[in-house]
GROMACS .gro file of C-alpha atoms in nm:
model
  367
    1MET     CA    1   0.000   0.000   0.000
    2MET     CA    2   0.134   0.345  -0.093
    3SER     CA    3   0.185   0.586   0.192
    4VAL     CA    4   0.006   0.923   0.201
    5GLY     CA    5   0.333   1.111   0.157
    6LEU     CA    6   0.438   0.900  -0.138
    7ALA     CA    7   0.095   0.947  -0.293
    8ARG     CA    8   0.120   1.323  -0.262
    9LYS     CA    9   0.465   1.319  -0.430
   10ALA     CA   10   0.330   1.107  -0.714
   11ALA     CA   11   0.035   1.341  -0.757
   12ALA     CA   12   0.263   1.642  -0.763
   13PHE     CA   13   0.483   1.476  -1.020
   14GLY     CA   14   0.175   1.389  -1.230
   15ALA     CA   15   0.047   1.742  -1.210
   16SER     CA   16   0.382   1.881  -1.318
   17ALA     CA   17   0.392   1.640  -1.608
   18ALA     CA   18   0.041   1.744  -1.708
   19VAL     CA   19   0.137   2.111  -1.704
   20LEU     CA   20   0.445   2.043  -1.915
   21ALA     CA   21   0.241   1.840  -2.158
   22GLY     CA   22  -0.015   2.119  -2.179
   23LEU     CA   23   0.249   2.380  -2.245
   24SER     CA   24   0.409   2.160  -2.505
   25ALA     CA   25   0.074   2.102  -2.671
   26GLY     CA   26   0.004   2.474  -2.658
   27LEU     CA   27   0.329   2.554  -2.831
   28MET     CA   28   0.265   2.293  -3.096
   29SER     CA   29  -0.098   2.391  -3.156
   30SER     CA   30  -0.068   2.767  -3.125
   31PRO     CA   31  -0.105   2.822  -3.505
   32ALA     CA   32  -0.427   2.614  -3.513
   33GLN     CA   33  -0.569   2.796  -3.213
   34ALA     CA   34  -0.496   3.126  -3.378
   35ALA     CA   35  -0.685   3.005  -3.683
   36THR     CA   36  -0.976   2.896  -3.463
   37LYS     CA   37  -0.997   3.238  -3.301
   38SER     CA   38  -1.020   3.400  -3.642
   39ALA     CA   39  -1.288   3.154  -3.769
   40PRO     CA   40  -1.635   3.307  -3.836
   41LYS     CA   41  -1.858   3.325  -3.533
   42VAL     CA   42  -2.214   3.196  -3.595
   43SER     CA   43  -2.493   3.301  -3.360
   44VAL     CA   44  -2.861   3.208  -3.343
   45SER     CA   45  -3.142   3.371  -3.148
   46ALA     CA   46  -3.397   3.188  -2.934
   47PRO     CA   47  -3.707   3.103  -3.142
   48LYS     CA   48  -4.007   3.331  -3.102
   49ALA     CA   49  -4.359   3.180  -3.105
   50THR     CA   50  -4.650   3.371  -3.254
   51PRO     CA   51  -4.868   3.369  -3.056
   52GLY     CA   52  -4.655   3.276  -2.758
   53ASP     CA   53  -4.945   3.194  -2.526
   54TYR     CA   54  -5.252   3.086  -2.721
   55GLU     CA   55  -5.602   3.047  -2.576
   56GLY     CA   56  -5.893   2.958  -2.804
   57SER     CA   57  -6.043   2.691  -3.024
   58CYS     CA   58  -5.831   2.405  -3.157
   59PRO     CA   59  -5.674   2.288  -3.381
   60THR     CA   60  -5.459   2.600  -3.414
   61LYS     CA   61  -5.135   2.687  -3.590
   62ILE     CA   62  -4.838   2.838  -3.406
   63ASN     CA   63  -4.562   3.006  -3.606
   64PHE     CA   64  -4.199   3.000  -3.495
   65SER     CA   65  -3.907   3.209  -3.620
   66ALA     CA   66  -3.542   3.259  -3.531
   67GLN     CA   67  -3.249   3.455  -3.673
   68ILE     CA   68  -2.912   3.308  -3.761
   69LYS     CA   69  -2.614   3.541  -3.817
   70VAL     CA   70  -2.334   3.406  -4.036
   71PRO     CA   71  -2.012   3.600  -4.120
   72LEU     CA   72  -1.928   3.546  -4.489
   73LYS     CA   73  -1.609   3.558  -4.689
   74GLY     CA   74  -1.731   3.411  -5.015
   75LYS     CA   75  -1.954   3.105  -5.044
   76THR     CA   76  -2.074   2.881  -4.761
   77GLU     CA   77  -2.364   2.653  -4.669
   78LEU     CA   78  -2.582   2.709  -4.366
   79ALA     CA   79  -2.715   2.381  -4.227
   80TYR     CA   80  -2.966   2.380  -3.942
   81ARG     CA   81  -3.255   2.189  -3.789
   82TRP     CA   82  -3.532   2.246  -3.537
   83LEU     CA   83  -3.525   2.081  -3.194
   84HIS     CA   84  -3.865   2.010  -3.040
   85GLY     CA   85  -3.955   1.997  -2.672
   86ASP     CA   86  -4.071   1.636  -2.701
   87GLY     CA   87  -3.719   1.527  -2.795
   88SER     CA   88  -3.774   1.494  -3.169
   89LYS     CA   89  -3.585   1.679  -3.440
   90SER     CA   90  -3.677   1.814  -3.781
   91LYS     CA   91  -3.495   1.727  -4.100
   92VAL     CA   92  -3.174   1.916  -4.178
   93ASN     CA   93  -3.225   2.221  -4.397
   94VAL     CA   94  -2.943   2.367  -4.604
   95ILE     CA   95  -2.923   2.722  -4.735
   96LYS     CA   96  -2.648   2.833  -4.972
   97LEU     CA   97  -2.500   3.173  -4.892
   98LYS     CA   98  -2.244   3.396  -5.062
   99GLY     CA   99  -2.103   3.742  -5.021
  100LYS     CA  100  -1.898   3.931  -4.766
  101GLY     CA  101  -1.981   4.054  -4.421
  102THR     CA  102  -2.235   3.922  -4.171
  103LYS     CA  103  -2.559   3.789  -4.320
  104THR     CA  104  -2.876   3.745  -4.110
  105VAL     CA  105  -3.103   3.457  -4.212
  106THR     CA  106  -3.454   3.422  -4.067
  107VAL     CA  107  -3.572   3.062  -4.042
  108LYS     CA  108  -3.936   2.974  -3.986
  109GLN     CA  109  -4.164   2.682  -3.914
  110SER     CA  110  -4.533   2.627  -3.831
  111ILE     CA  111  -4.682   2.355  -3.610
  112THR     CA  112  -5.053   2.271  -3.571
  113PHE     CA  113  -5.168   2.169  -3.223
  114LYS     CA  114  -5.495   1.989  -3.148
  115GLU     CA  115  -5.476   1.989  -2.768
  116ASP     CA  116  -5.325   2.168  -2.469
  117VAL     CA  117  -4.947   2.183  -2.464
  118LYS     CA  118  -4.660   2.367  -2.294
  119GLY     CA  119  -4.328   2.330  -2.469
  120TRP     CA  120  -4.030   2.485  -2.634
  121GLU     CA  121  -3.848   2.501  -2.966
  122ALA     CA  122  -3.481   2.555  -3.041
  123VAL     CA  123  -3.262   2.586  -3.352
  124GLN     CA  124  -2.943   2.386  -3.390
  125VAL     CA  125  -2.691   2.511  -3.647
  126LEU     CA  126  -2.474   2.230  -3.784
  127GLY     CA  127  -2.259   2.433  -4.019
  128PRO     CA  128  -2.047   2.625  -4.090
  129LYS     CA  129  -2.012   2.603  -3.712
  130LYS     CA  130  -2.217   2.399  -3.469
  131VAL     CA  131  -2.416   2.608  -3.224
  132THR     CA  132  -2.756   2.567  -3.055
  133SER     CA  133  -2.991   2.849  -2.963
  134LYS     CA  134  -3.160   2.902  -2.630
  135LYS     CA  135  -3.507   2.753  -2.587
  136GLY     CA  136  -3.810   2.952  -2.695
  137TYR     CA  137  -4.111   2.864  -2.479
  138PHE     CA  138  -4.480   2.866  -2.577
  139SER     CA  139  -4.816   2.733  -2.457
  140VAL     CA  140  -5.148   2.631  -2.614
  141SER     CA  141  -5.472   2.621  -2.416
  142CYS     CA  142  -5.764   2.477  -2.616
  143GLN     CA  143  -6.110   2.602  -2.525
  144LYS     CA  144  -6.447   2.476  -2.641
  145PRO     CA  145  -6.644   2.732  -2.845
  146GLN     CA  146  -6.911   2.897  -2.639
  147GLU     CA  147  -7.264   2.824  -2.746
  148ASP     CA  148  -7.514   3.104  -2.783
  149VAL     CA  149  -7.703   3.132  -2.459
  150ARG     CA  150  -8.073   3.183  -2.513
  151THR     CA  151  -8.287   3.376  -2.269
  152HIS     CA  152  -8.657   3.430  -2.215
  153LEU     CA  153  -8.629   3.738  -2.437
  154ASP     CA  154  -8.554   3.529  -2.747
  155VAL     CA  155  -8.838   3.412  -2.969
  156SER     CA  156  -8.890   3.036  -2.976
  157VAL     CA  157  -8.999   2.887  -3.310
  158SER     CA  158  -9.094   2.531  -3.405
  159ALA     CA  159  -9.187   2.376  -3.740
  160ARG     CA  160  -9.358   2.060  -3.858
  161ALA     CA  161  -9.426   1.936  -4.212
  162TRP     CA  162  -9.632   1.666  -4.384
  163ALA     CA  163  -9.726   1.553  -4.737
  164SER     CA  164 -10.084   1.508  -4.854
  165PRO     CA  165 -10.116   1.251  -4.991
  166SER     CA  166  -9.781   1.098  -4.903
  167THR     CA  167  -9.827   0.841  -5.183
  168TYR     CA  168  -9.977   0.903  -5.526
  169ALA     CA  169 -10.049   0.638  -5.789
  170GLY     CA  170 -10.211   0.733  -6.117
  171ARG     CA  171 -10.170   0.935  -6.431
  172CYS     CA  172  -9.894   1.194  -6.436
  173ASP     CA  173  -9.985   1.356  -6.770
  174THR     CA  174 -10.259   1.570  -6.620
  175TYR     CA  175 -10.245   1.918  -6.471
  176GLY     CA  176 -10.262   2.015  -6.106
  177ASP     CA  177 -10.053   1.927  -5.802
  178LYS     CA  178 -10.025   1.558  -5.719
  179ILE     CA  179  -9.855   1.607  -5.381
  180ASP     CA  180  -9.918   1.903  -5.148
  181PHE     CA  181  -9.675   1.984  -4.869
  182THR     CA  182  -9.797   2.170  -4.563
  183GLY     CA  183  -9.589   2.318  -4.286
  184LEU     CA  184  -9.698   2.447  -3.950
  185ILE     CA  185  -9.492   2.723  -3.789
  186LYS     CA  186  -9.546   2.803  -3.422
  187THR     CA  187  -9.403   3.090  -3.216
  188ASP     CA  188  -9.432   3.173  -2.847
  189ARG     CA  189  -9.509   3.537  -2.931
  190PRO     CA  190  -9.606   3.737  -3.243
  191SER     CA  191  -9.308   3.752  -3.476
  192TRP     CA  192  -9.207   3.789  -3.838
  193VAL     CA  193  -9.072   3.456  -3.959
  194ARG     CA  194  -8.851   3.398  -4.263
  195TYR     CA  195  -8.870   3.045  -4.403
  196ARG     CA  196  -8.793   2.837  -4.707
  197TRP     CA  197  -8.895   2.499  -4.849
  198VAL     CA  198  -8.629   2.247  -4.951
  199LEU     CA  199  -8.727   1.966  -5.189
  200ASN     CA  200  -8.476   1.682  -5.217
  201GLY     CA  201  -8.192   1.916  -5.117
  202GLU     CA  202  -8.288   2.213  -5.339
  203VAL     CA  203  -8.461   2.534  -5.234
  204VAL     CA  204  -8.794   2.555  -5.420
  205ASP     CA  205  -8.987   2.821  -5.230
  206TYR     CA  206  -8.937   3.084  -4.962
  207GLY     CA  207  -9.125   3.362  -4.788
  208LYS     CA  208  -9.175   3.588  -4.487
  209ILE     CA  209  -9.495   3.586  -4.280
  210LYS     CA  210  -9.627   3.726  -3.954
  211VAL     CA  211  -9.697   3.447  -3.707
  212ARG     CA  212  -9.894   3.525  -3.393
  213GLU     CA  213  -9.928   3.174  -3.252
  214ALA     CA  214  -9.937   2.930  -3.542
  215ARG     CA  215  -9.958   2.958  -3.918
  216LYS     CA  216  -9.951   2.718  -4.211
  217VAL     CA  217  -9.742   2.752  -4.526
  218GLY     CA  218  -9.712   2.515  -4.818
  219PHE     CA  219  -9.644   2.435  -5.180
  220GLY     CA  220  -9.728   2.158  -5.428
  221ILE     CA  221  -9.556   1.951  -5.695
  222ASN     CA  222  -9.678   1.792  -6.016
  223PRO     CA  223  -9.425   1.521  -6.108
  224ARG     CA  224  -9.423   1.392  -6.467
  225HIS     CA  225  -9.252   1.063  -6.380
  226SER     CA  226  -9.237   0.814  -6.096
  227GLN     CA  227  -9.020   0.926  -5.807
  228ARG     CA  228  -8.980   0.941  -5.433
  229GLY     CA  229  -8.823   1.201  -5.209
  230TRP     CA  230  -8.877   1.444  -4.924
  231ALA     CA  231  -8.952   1.804  -4.841
  232GLN     CA  232  -8.845   2.004  -4.537
  233LEU     CA  233  -8.953   2.339  -4.397
  234GLN     CA  234  -8.659   2.544  -4.274
  235VAL     CA  235  -8.703   2.850  -4.052
  236LEU     CA  236  -8.426   3.107  -4.108
  237SER     CA  237  -8.521   3.369  -3.848
  238PRO     CA  238  -8.579   3.478  -3.579
  239ASP     CA  239  -8.479   3.133  -3.452
  240ALA     CA  240  -8.306   2.892  -3.690
  241THR     CA  241  -8.481   2.555  -3.688
  242SER     CA  242  -8.603   2.288  -3.929
  243SER     CA  243  -8.905   2.063  -3.947
  244ASN     CA  244  -8.906   1.689  -3.992
  245ARG     CA  245  -8.865   1.553  -4.344
  246ALA     CA  246  -9.200   1.489  -4.512
  247TYR     CA  247  -9.148   1.188  -4.740
  248TYR     CA  248  -9.354   1.121  -5.053
  249LYS     CA  249  -9.382   0.866  -5.333
  250VAL     CA  250  -9.525   0.904  -5.683
  251TRP     CA  251  -9.609   0.609  -5.910
  252CYS     CA  252  -9.706   0.717  -6.259
  253LYS     CA  253  -9.944   0.481  -6.437
  254ASP     CA  254 -10.004   0.512  -6.811
  255GLU     CA  255 -10.380   0.479  -6.866
  256HIS     CA  256 -10.502   0.478  -7.226
  257LYS     CA  257 -10.866   0.582  -7.257
  258GLY     CA  258 -10.915   0.529  -7.626
  259ASP     CA  259 -11.239   0.588  -7.808
  260HIS     CA  260 -11.403   0.246  -7.786
  261ARG     CA  261 -11.650   0.297  -8.070
  262ASP     CA  262 -11.664  -0.002  -8.301
  263ASP     CA  263 -11.557   0.196  -8.605
  264HIS     CA  264 -11.221   0.266  -8.436
  265LYS     CA  265 -11.137  -0.087  -8.327
  266GLY     CA  266 -10.801  -0.193  -8.459
  267ASP     CA  267 -10.721   0.159  -8.581
  268ASP     CA  268 -10.362   0.231  -8.467
  269LYS     CA  269 -10.415   0.602  -8.524
  270THR     CA  270 -10.686   0.635  -8.264
  271PRO     CA  271 -10.566   0.906  -8.026
  272ASP     CA  272 -10.515   0.809  -7.664
  273SER     CA  273 -10.536   1.009  -7.346
  274HIS     CA  274 -10.201   1.178  -7.417
  275ALA     CA  275 -10.330   1.352  -7.729
  276GLY     CA  276 -10.333   1.726  -7.697
  277THR     CA  277 -10.124   1.750  -7.378
  278LEU     CA  278  -9.883   2.042  -7.341
  279SER     CA  279  -9.621   2.102  -7.072
  280ALA     CA  280  -9.354   2.362  -6.985
  281THR     CA  281  -9.020   2.304  -6.816
  282ALA     CA  282  -8.820   2.597  -6.677
  283SER     CA  283  -8.475   2.629  -6.521
  284VAL     CA  284  -8.323   2.931  -6.344
  285THR     CA  285  -7.960   3.017  -6.267
  286THR     CA  286  -7.795   3.325  -6.115
  287GLY     CA  287  -7.462   3.474  -6.217
  288ALA     CA  288  -7.223   3.754  -6.129
  289GLY     CA  289  -7.393   4.061  -5.987
  290CYS     CA  290  -7.708   3.854  -5.919
  291SER     CA  291  -7.799   3.844  -6.287
  292VAL     CA  292  -8.079   3.597  -6.367
  293THR     CA  293  -8.090   3.355  -6.661
  294GLY     CA  294  -8.392   3.147  -6.756
  295THR     CA  295  -8.387   2.848  -6.992
  296GLY     CA  296  -8.662   2.607  -7.077
  297SER     CA  297  -8.835   2.367  -7.311
  298VAL     CA  298  -9.186   2.286  -7.431
  299THR     CA  299  -9.334   1.939  -7.477
  300SER     CA  300  -9.641   1.882  -7.692
  301SER     CA  301  -9.812   1.570  -7.822
  302LYS     CA  302 -10.007   1.760  -8.087
  303ALA     CA  303  -9.909   1.945  -8.402
  304GLY     CA  304  -9.942   2.321  -8.412
  305THR     CA  305  -9.801   2.646  -8.282
  306VAL     CA  306  -9.723   2.688  -7.914
  307SER     CA  307  -9.681   3.037  -7.773
  308TYR     CA  308  -9.472   3.101  -7.463
  309SER     CA  309  -9.378   3.390  -7.234
  310TRP     CA  310  -9.119   3.449  -6.960
  311ALA     CA  311  -9.210   3.652  -6.650
  312LEU     CA  312  -8.988   3.763  -6.362
  313ASN     CA  313  -9.172   3.854  -6.042
  314GLY     CA  314  -9.492   3.895  -6.245
  315THR     CA  315  -9.340   4.117  -6.517
  316VAL     CA  316  -9.328   3.967  -6.868
  317LEU     CA  317  -8.976   3.989  -7.007
  318SER     CA  318  -8.999   3.807  -7.342
  319THR     CA  319  -9.238   3.609  -7.562
  320GLY     CA  320  -9.207   3.370  -7.854
  321SER     CA  321  -9.349   3.068  -8.028
  322VAL     CA  322  -9.241   2.725  -8.148
  323GLU     CA  323  -9.386   2.492  -8.412
  324PHE     CA  324  -9.455   2.121  -8.363
  325GLY     CA  325  -9.508   1.862  -8.634
  326ALA     CA  326  -9.763   1.583  -8.644
  327ASP     CA  327  -9.569   1.370  -8.397
  328GLY     CA  328  -9.523   1.651  -8.145
  329GLY     CA  329  -9.219   1.615  -7.922
  330SER     CA  330  -9.004   1.833  -7.698
  331LYS     CA  331  -8.820   2.146  -7.811
  332PRO     CA  332  -8.598   2.401  -7.638
  333ILE     CA  333  -8.712   2.762  -7.645
  334ASN     CA  334  -8.539   3.097  -7.626
  335GLY     CA  335  -8.468   3.200  -7.268
  336PHE     CA  336  -8.379   3.534  -7.115
  337SER     CA  337  -8.104   3.704  -6.913
  338THR     CA  338  -8.107   4.011  -6.693
  339THR     CA  339  -7.818   4.249  -6.633
  340SER     CA  340  -7.957   4.427  -6.327
  341GLU     CA  341  -7.922   4.295  -5.972
  342ILE     CA  342  -8.234   4.105  -5.862
  343LYS     CA  343  -8.141   3.911  -5.550
  344SER     CA  344  -8.458   3.700  -5.519
  345GLY     CA  345  -8.782   3.625  -5.692
  346THR     CA  346  -8.981   3.383  -5.905
  347VAL     CA  347  -8.951   3.303  -6.274
  348THR     CA  348  -9.259   3.174  -6.459
  349LEU     CA  349  -9.270   3.009  -6.800
  350SER     CA  350  -9.621   3.006  -6.948
  351VAL     CA  351  -9.715   2.811  -7.263
  352SER     CA  352 -10.040   2.779  -7.458
  353GLY     CA  353 -10.149   2.614  -7.782
  354ALA     CA  354 -10.376   2.359  -7.939
  355GLY     CA  355 -10.279   2.108  -7.673
  356GLY     CA  356 -10.390   2.331  -7.384
  357SER     CA  357 -10.175   2.544  -7.153
  358ASP     CA  358  -9.925   2.502  -6.873
  359THR     CA  359  -9.697   2.702  -6.645
  360ASP     CA  360  -9.376   2.620  -6.459
  361THR     CA  361  -9.259   2.850  -6.179
  362LYS     CA  362  -8.918   2.847  -6.018
  363SER     CA  363  -8.796   3.045  -5.716
  364TYR     CA  364  -8.437   3.161  -5.668
  365VAL     CA  365  -8.222   3.341  -5.414
  366CYS     CA  366  -7.891   3.508  -5.504
  367SER     CA  367  -7.653   3.511  -5.207
   0.00000   0.00000   0.00000
């Protein structure tokens, strides 16, 4: 066992040897150290979060930025990456720089957070010299959106809808509504109510009425082919609500009521119940500046001239006529377009001729 005195002498000798070795190394490496002292000094600021302390609905995006200063003497490459508070790292980004003097580079990143978090971000420069910034702290506090709190001062509105009949089976080549939809609007005090009807996802009618306790509104459809679907009454104000969906079904049956007199038996040219029928089909679209465009067609099963007219909110805009041959058929007609702003209204296509008359009305709203 080494004595304490001998140990101290050995330690002193070791220390002296270490000092000599250090001096020797210093003398040998002094040129390199001088070069190191003159090497460019790279600095990087602590990342700044915007916003730094967020409170509100989530998910939300937080933006981070930091500045890196690099002295330049020609060309160099700046390599860096982001360090995250959870221990992960971003990919290495490389920016090529050139010039003389100190250049400041702003690096940025954005992170989306879906829940509460308190953390930090840092920037690690890997070249031309390795240096790591201080930590930039941030926090995210997610809050549920506040629901509108209703009081006794707010008007309460309810709506209910039904179809009458809910199922129709019969001829569809006749005029008049086959299915009528009725809606009942109730309020707890007299109020003006804005509403609209939606048929199979499309707005077909709308209006504004004064409701004191309860009031009915409605519209009807005259399908020309078998179908099924639904209608819903939607209240827009003063309290947004919707009725149930009123479902309906239409089954069109072709019934031929030919003239059964004996002198017409076996005569293929005997007219059936479709002879002389006439129908109008209209379509409305809105464009830039709430311009209105109407297009349509006329179907007739009888030869002759069919006259038609277009009306917007009750005012006739254009008229015309179309000729049908012996076999009748369906033909497109000239439509119309407006240049003035008309945000809402109804467009009506009216037709008349040897086969009778018909109208098709469409409502529109330009938002």
